[in-house]
PDB file of C-alpha atoms in Angstrom:
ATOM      1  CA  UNK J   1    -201.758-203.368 -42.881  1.00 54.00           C
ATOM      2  CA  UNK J   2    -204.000-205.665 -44.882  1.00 55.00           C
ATOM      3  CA  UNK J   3    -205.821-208.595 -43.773  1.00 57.00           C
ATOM      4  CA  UNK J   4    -203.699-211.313 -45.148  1.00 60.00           C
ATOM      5  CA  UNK J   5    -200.699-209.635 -43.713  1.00 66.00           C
ATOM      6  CA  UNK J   6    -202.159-209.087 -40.420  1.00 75.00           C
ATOM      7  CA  UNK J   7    -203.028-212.789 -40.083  1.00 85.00           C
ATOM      8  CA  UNK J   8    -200.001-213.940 -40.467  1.00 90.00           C
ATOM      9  CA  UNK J   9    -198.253-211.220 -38.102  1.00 92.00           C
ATOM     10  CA  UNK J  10    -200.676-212.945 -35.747  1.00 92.00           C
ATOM     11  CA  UNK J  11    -200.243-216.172 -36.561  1.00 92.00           C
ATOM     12  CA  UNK J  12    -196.376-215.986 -36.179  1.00 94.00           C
ATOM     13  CA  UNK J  13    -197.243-213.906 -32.716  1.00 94.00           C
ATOM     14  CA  UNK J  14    -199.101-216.508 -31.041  1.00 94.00           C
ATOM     15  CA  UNK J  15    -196.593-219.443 -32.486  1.00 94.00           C
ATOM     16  CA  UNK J  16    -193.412-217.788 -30.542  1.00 94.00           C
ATOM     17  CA  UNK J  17    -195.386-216.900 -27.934  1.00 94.00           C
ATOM     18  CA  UNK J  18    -196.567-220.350 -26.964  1.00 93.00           C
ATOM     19  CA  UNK J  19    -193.393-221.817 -27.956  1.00 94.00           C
ATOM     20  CA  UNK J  20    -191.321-220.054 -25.416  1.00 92.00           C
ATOM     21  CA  UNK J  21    -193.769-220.503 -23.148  1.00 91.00           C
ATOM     22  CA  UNK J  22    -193.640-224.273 -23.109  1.00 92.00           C
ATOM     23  CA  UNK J  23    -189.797-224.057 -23.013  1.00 92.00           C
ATOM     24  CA  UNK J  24    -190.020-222.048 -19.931  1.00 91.00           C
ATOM     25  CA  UNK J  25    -189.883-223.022 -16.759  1.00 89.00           C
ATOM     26  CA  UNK J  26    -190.788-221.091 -14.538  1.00 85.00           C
ATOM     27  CA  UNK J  27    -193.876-220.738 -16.352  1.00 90.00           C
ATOM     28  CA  UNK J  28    -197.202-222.222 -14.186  1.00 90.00           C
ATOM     29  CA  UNK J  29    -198.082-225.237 -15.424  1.00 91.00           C
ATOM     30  CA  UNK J  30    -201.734-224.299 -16.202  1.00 89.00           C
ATOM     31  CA  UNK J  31    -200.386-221.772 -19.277  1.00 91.00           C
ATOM     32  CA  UNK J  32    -198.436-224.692 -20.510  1.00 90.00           C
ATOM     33  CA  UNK J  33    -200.654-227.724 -19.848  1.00 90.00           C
ATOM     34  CA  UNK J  34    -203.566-225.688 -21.567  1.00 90.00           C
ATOM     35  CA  UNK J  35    -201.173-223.656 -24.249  1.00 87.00           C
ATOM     36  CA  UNK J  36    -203.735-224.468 -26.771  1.00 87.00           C
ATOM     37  CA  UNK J  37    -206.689-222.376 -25.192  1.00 87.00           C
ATOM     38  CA  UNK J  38    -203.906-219.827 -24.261  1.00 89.00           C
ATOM     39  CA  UNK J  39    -202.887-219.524 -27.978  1.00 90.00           C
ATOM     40  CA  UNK J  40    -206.158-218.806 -28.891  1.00 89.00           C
ATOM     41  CA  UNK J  41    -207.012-216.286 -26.700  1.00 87.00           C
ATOM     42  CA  UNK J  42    -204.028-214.775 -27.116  1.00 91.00           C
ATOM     43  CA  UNK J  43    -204.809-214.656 -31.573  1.00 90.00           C
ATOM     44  CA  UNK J  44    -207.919-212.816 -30.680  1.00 87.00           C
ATOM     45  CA  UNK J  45    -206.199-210.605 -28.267  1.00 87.00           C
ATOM     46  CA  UNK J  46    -203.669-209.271 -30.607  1.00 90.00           C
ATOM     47  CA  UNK J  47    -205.864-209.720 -33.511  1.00 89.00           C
ATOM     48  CA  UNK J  48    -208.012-206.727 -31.886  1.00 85.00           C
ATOM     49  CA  UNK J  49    -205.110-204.839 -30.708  1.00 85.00           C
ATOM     50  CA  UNK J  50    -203.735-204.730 -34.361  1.00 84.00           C
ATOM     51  CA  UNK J  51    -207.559-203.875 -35.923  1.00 82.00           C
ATOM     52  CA  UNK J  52    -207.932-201.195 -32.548  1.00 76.00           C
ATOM     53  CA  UNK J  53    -211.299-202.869 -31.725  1.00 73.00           C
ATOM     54  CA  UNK J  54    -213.118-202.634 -28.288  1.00 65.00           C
ATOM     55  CA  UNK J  55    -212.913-206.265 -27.047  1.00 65.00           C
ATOM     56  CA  UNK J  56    -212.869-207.226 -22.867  1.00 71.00           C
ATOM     57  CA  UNK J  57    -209.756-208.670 -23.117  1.00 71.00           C
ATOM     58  CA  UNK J  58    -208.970-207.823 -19.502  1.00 80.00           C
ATOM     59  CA  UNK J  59    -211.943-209.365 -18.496  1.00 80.00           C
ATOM     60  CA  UNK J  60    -211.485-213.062 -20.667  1.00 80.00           C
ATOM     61  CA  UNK J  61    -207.823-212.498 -19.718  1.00 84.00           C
ATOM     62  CA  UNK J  62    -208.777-212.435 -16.097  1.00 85.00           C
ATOM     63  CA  UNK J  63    -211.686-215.191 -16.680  1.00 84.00           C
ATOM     64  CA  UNK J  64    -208.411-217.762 -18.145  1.00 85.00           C
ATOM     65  CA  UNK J  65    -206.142-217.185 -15.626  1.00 87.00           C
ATOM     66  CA  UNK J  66    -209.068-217.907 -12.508  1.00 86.00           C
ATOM     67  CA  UNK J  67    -210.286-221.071 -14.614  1.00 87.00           C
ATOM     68  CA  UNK J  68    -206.432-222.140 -14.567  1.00 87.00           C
ATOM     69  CA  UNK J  69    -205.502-221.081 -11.059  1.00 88.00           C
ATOM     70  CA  UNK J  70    -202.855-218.467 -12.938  1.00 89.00           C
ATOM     71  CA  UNK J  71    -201.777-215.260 -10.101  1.00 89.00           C
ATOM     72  CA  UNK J  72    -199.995-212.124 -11.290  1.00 85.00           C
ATOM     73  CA  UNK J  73    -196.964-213.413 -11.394  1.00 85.00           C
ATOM     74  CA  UNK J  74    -197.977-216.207 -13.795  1.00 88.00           C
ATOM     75  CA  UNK J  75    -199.996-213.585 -16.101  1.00 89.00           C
ATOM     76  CA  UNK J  76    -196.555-211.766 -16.228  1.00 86.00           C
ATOM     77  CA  UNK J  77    -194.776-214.665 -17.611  1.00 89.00           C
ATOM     78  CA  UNK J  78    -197.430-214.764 -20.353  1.00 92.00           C
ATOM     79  CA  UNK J  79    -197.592-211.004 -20.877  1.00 89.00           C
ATOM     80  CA  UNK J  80    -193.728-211.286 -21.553  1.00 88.00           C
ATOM     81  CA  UNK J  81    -193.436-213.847 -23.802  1.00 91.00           C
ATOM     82  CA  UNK J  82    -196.684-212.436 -25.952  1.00 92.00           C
ATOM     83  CA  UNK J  83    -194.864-208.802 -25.741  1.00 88.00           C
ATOM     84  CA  UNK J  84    -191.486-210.211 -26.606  1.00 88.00           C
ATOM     85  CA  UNK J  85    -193.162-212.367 -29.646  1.00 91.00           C
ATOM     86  CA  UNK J  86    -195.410-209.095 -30.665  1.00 91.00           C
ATOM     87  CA  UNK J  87    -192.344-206.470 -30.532  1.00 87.00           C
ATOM     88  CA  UNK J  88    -190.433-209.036 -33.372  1.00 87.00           C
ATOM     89  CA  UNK J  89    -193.253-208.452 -35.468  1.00 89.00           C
ATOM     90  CA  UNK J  90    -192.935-204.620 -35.794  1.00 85.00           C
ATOM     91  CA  UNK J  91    -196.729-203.740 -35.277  1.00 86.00           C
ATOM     92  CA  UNK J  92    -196.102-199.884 -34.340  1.00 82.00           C
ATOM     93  CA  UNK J  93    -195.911-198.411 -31.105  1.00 80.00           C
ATOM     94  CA  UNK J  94    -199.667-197.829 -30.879  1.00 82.00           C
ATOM     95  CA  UNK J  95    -200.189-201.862 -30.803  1.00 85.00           C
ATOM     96  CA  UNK J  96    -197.616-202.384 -28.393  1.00 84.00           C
ATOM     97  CA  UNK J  97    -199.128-199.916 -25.703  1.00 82.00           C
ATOM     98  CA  UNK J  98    -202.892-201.310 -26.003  1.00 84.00           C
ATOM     99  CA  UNK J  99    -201.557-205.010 -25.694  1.00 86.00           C
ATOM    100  CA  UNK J 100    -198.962-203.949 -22.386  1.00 83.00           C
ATOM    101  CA  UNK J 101    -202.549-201.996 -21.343  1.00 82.00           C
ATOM    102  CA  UNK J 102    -204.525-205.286 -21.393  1.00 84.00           C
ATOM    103  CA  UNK J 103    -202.132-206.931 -19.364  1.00 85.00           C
ATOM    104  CA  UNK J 104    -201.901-204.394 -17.091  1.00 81.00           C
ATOM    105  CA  UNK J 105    -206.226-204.204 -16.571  1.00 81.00           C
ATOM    106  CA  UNK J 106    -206.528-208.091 -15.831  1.00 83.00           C
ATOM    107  CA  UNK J 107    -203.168-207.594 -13.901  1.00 80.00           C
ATOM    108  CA  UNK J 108    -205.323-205.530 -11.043  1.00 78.00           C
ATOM    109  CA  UNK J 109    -208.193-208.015 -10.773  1.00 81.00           C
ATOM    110  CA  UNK J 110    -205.860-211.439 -10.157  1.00 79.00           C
ATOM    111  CA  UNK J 111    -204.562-212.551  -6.417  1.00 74.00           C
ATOM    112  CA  UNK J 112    -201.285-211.675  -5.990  1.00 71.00           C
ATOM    113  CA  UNK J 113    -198.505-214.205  -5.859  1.00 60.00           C
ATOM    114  CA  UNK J 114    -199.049-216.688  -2.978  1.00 52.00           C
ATOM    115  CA  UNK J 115    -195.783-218.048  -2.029  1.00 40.00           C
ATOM    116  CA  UNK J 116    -197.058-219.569   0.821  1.00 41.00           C
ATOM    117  CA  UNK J 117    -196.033-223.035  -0.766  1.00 42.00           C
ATOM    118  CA  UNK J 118    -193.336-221.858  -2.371  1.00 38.00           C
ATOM    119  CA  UNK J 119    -189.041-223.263  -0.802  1.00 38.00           C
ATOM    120  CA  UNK J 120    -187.579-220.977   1.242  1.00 36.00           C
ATOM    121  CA  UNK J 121    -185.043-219.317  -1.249  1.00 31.00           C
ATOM    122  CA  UNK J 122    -187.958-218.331  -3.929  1.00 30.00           C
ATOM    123  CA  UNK J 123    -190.136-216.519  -0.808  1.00 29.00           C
ATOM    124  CA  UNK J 124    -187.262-214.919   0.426  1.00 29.00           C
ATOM    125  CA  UNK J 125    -186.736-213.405  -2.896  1.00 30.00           C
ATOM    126  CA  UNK J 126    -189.508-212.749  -4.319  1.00 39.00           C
ATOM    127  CA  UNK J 127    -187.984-210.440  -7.223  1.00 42.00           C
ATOM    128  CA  UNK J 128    -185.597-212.761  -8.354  1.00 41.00           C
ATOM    129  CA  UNK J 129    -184.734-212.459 -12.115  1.00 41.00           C
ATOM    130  CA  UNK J 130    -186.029-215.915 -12.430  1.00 43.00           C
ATOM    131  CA  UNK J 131    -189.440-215.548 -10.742  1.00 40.00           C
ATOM    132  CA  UNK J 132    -190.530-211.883 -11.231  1.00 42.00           C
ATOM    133  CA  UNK J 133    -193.617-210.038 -10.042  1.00 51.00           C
ATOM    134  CA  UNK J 134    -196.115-208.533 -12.150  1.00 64.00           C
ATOM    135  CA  UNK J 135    -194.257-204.924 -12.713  1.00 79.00           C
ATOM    136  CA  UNK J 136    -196.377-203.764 -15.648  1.00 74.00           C
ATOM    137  CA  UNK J 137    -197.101-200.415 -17.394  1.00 77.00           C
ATOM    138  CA  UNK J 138    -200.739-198.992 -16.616  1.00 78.00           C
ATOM    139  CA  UNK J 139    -201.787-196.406 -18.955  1.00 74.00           C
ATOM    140  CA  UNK J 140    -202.739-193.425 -18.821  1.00 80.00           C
ATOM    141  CA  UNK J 141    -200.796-192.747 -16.159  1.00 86.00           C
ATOM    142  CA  UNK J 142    -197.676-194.598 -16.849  1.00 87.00           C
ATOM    143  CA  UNK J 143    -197.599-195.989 -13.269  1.00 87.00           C
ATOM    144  CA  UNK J 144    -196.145-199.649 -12.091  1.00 85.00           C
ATOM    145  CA  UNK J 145    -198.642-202.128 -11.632  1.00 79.00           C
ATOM    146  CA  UNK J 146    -196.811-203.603  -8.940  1.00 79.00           C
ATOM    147  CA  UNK J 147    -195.514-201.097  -6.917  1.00 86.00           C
ATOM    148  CA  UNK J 148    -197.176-197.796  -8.043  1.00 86.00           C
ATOM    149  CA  UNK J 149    -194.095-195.722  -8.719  1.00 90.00           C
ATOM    150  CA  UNK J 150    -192.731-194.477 -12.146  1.00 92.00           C
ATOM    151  CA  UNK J 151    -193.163-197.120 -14.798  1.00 88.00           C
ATOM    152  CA  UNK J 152    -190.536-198.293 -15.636  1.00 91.00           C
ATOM    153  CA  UNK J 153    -189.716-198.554 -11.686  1.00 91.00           C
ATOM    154  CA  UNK J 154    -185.828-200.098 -10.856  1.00 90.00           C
ATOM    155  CA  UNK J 155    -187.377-203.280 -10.112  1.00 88.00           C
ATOM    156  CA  UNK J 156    -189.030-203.568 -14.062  1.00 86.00           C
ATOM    157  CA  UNK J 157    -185.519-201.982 -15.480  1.00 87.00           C
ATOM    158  CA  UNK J 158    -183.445-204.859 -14.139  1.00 86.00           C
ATOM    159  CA  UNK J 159    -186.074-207.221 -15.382  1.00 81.00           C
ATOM    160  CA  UNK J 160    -186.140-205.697 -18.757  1.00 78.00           C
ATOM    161  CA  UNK J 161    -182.659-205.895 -18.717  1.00 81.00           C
ATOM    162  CA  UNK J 162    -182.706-209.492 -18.794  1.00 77.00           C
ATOM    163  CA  UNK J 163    -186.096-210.284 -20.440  1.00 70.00           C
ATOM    164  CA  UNK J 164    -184.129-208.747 -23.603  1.00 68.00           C
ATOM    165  CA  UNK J 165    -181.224-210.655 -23.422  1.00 66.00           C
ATOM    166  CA  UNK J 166    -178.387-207.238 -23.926  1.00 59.00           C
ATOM    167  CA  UNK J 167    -180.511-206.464 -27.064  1.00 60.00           C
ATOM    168  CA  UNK J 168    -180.142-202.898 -26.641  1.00 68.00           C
ATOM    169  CA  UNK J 169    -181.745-201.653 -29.640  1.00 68.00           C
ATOM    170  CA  UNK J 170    -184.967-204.476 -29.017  1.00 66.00           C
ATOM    171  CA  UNK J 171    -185.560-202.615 -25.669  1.00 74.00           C
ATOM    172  CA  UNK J 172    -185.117-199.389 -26.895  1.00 75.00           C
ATOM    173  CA  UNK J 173    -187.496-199.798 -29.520  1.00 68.00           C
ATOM    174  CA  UNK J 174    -189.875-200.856 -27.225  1.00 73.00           C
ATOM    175  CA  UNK J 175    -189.134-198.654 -24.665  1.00 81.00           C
ATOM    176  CA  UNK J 176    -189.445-195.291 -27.209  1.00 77.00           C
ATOM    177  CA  UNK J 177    -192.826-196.501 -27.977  1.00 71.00           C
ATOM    178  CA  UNK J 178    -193.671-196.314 -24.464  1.00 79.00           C
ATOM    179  CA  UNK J 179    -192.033-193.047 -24.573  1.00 84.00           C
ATOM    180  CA  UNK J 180    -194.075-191.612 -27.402  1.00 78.00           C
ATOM    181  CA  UNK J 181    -197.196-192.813 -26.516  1.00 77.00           C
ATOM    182  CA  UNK J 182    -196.696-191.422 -22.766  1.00 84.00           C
ATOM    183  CA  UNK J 183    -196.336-188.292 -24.946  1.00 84.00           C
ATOM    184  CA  UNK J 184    -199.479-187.545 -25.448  1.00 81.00           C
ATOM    185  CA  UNK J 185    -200.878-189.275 -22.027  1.00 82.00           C
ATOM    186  CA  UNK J 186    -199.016-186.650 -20.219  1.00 89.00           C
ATOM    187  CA  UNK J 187    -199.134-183.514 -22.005  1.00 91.00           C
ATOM    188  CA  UNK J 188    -198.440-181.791 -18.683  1.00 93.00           C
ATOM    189  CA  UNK J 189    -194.683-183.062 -17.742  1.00 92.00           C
ATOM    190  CA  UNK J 190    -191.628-181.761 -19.197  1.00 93.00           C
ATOM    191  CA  UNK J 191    -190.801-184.119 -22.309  1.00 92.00           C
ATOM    192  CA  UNK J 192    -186.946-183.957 -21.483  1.00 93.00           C
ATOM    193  CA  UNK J 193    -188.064-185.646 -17.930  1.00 93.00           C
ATOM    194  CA  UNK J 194    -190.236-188.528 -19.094  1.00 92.00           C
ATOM    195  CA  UNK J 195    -187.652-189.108 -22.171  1.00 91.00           C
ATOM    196  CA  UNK J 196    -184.866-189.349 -19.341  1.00 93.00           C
ATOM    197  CA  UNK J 197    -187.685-192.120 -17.552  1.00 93.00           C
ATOM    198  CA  UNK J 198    -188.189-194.106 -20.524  1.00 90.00           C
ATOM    199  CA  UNK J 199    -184.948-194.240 -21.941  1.00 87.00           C
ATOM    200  CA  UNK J 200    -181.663-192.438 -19.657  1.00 90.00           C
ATOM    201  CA  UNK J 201    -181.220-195.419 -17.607  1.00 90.00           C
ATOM    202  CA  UNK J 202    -180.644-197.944 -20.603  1.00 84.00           C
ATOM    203  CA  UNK J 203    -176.863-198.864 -20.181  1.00 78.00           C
ATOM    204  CA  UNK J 204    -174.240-196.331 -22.505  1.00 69.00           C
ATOM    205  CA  UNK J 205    -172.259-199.825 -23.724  1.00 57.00           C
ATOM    206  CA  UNK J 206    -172.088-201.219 -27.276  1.00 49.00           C
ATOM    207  CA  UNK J 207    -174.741-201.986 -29.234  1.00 44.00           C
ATOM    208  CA  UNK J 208    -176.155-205.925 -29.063  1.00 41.00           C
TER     209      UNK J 208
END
């Protein structure tokens, strides 16, 4: 990928990935009050990932979401709509993994959700579809980040389900290049059981 080409990728990245932010909400107000400083920590972010250069993104990840009072749950809302917004780009499996891996680093080093505050309903279900917890992919093991099972766990599968709208073959494109990178994370477990992991529980309907 050039350099003009990979500006633009991460120009159009960031631009889809603030703008469904704003439109969401049940996205914290501090990501879309201050989208601007999110955008542009999330251009050098992927603008790394693409060029596979060392940068502490976890740790300026983790430094944003403090300053603007941002838990897990809130950094999952962000790490969705800056996957989703990647994954139409095309970058290649490898670029996928490392930005999911970011997420998943500053994921461990944020409070967890405090729903303290929160009505009744929304802290009596705390894994709604609308409101989900931070259930991330941490490699090199390929464990949840917010349960510590089998990425993806059921909890993650359901919400993938619906983060992707039906779009089977969107999910399974990201999904088999979790698979292949697990691949070589986990040289020591049968590939027919991590390919059944990754990708046997998508639904068998039509194509979206």
């Amino acid at each position: 990928m050039d350099a003009d080409s990979g500006t633009w990728l991460v120009r159009r990245t960031v631009r889809q990935a603030v703008t469904n932010l704003r439109r969401d909400p049940d996205a914290p107000p501090g990501l879309t009050e201050h989208a601007d400083a999110v955008g542009a920590l999330l251009n050098d972010l992927i603008s790394c990932v693409l060029a596979a250069e060392t940068w502490p993104g976890p740790l300026v990840l983790v430094s944003l979401c403090r300053t603007l009072r941002i838990d897990r749950a809130g950094l999952d809302v962000l790490a969705h709509h800056t996957l989703t917004a990647l994954l139409a780009q095309q970058p290649g499996p490898a670029a996928l993994v490392r930005a999911g891996a970011t997420f998943a680093a500053a994921n461990c080093h944020l409070p967890p959700t405090d729903l303290s505050d929160a009505p009744p309903a929304t802290s009596a279900l705390p894994d709604e579809p609308g409101r989900p917890r931070a259930h991330l992919p941490m490699p090199p093991t390929w464990t949840c980040s917010g349960c510590a099972g089998e990425w993806p766990c059921a909890t993650k599968q359901r919400h993938l389900l619906a983060e992707f709208g039906g779009s089977r073959p969107a999910l399974g494109m990201y999904l088999g290049s979790c698979f292949s990178a697990a691949l070589f994370d986990l040289p020591a477990v049968d590939r027919q059981h991590l390919r059944h992991r990754f990708l046997g529980w998508l639904p068998r309907g039509p194509r979206g």
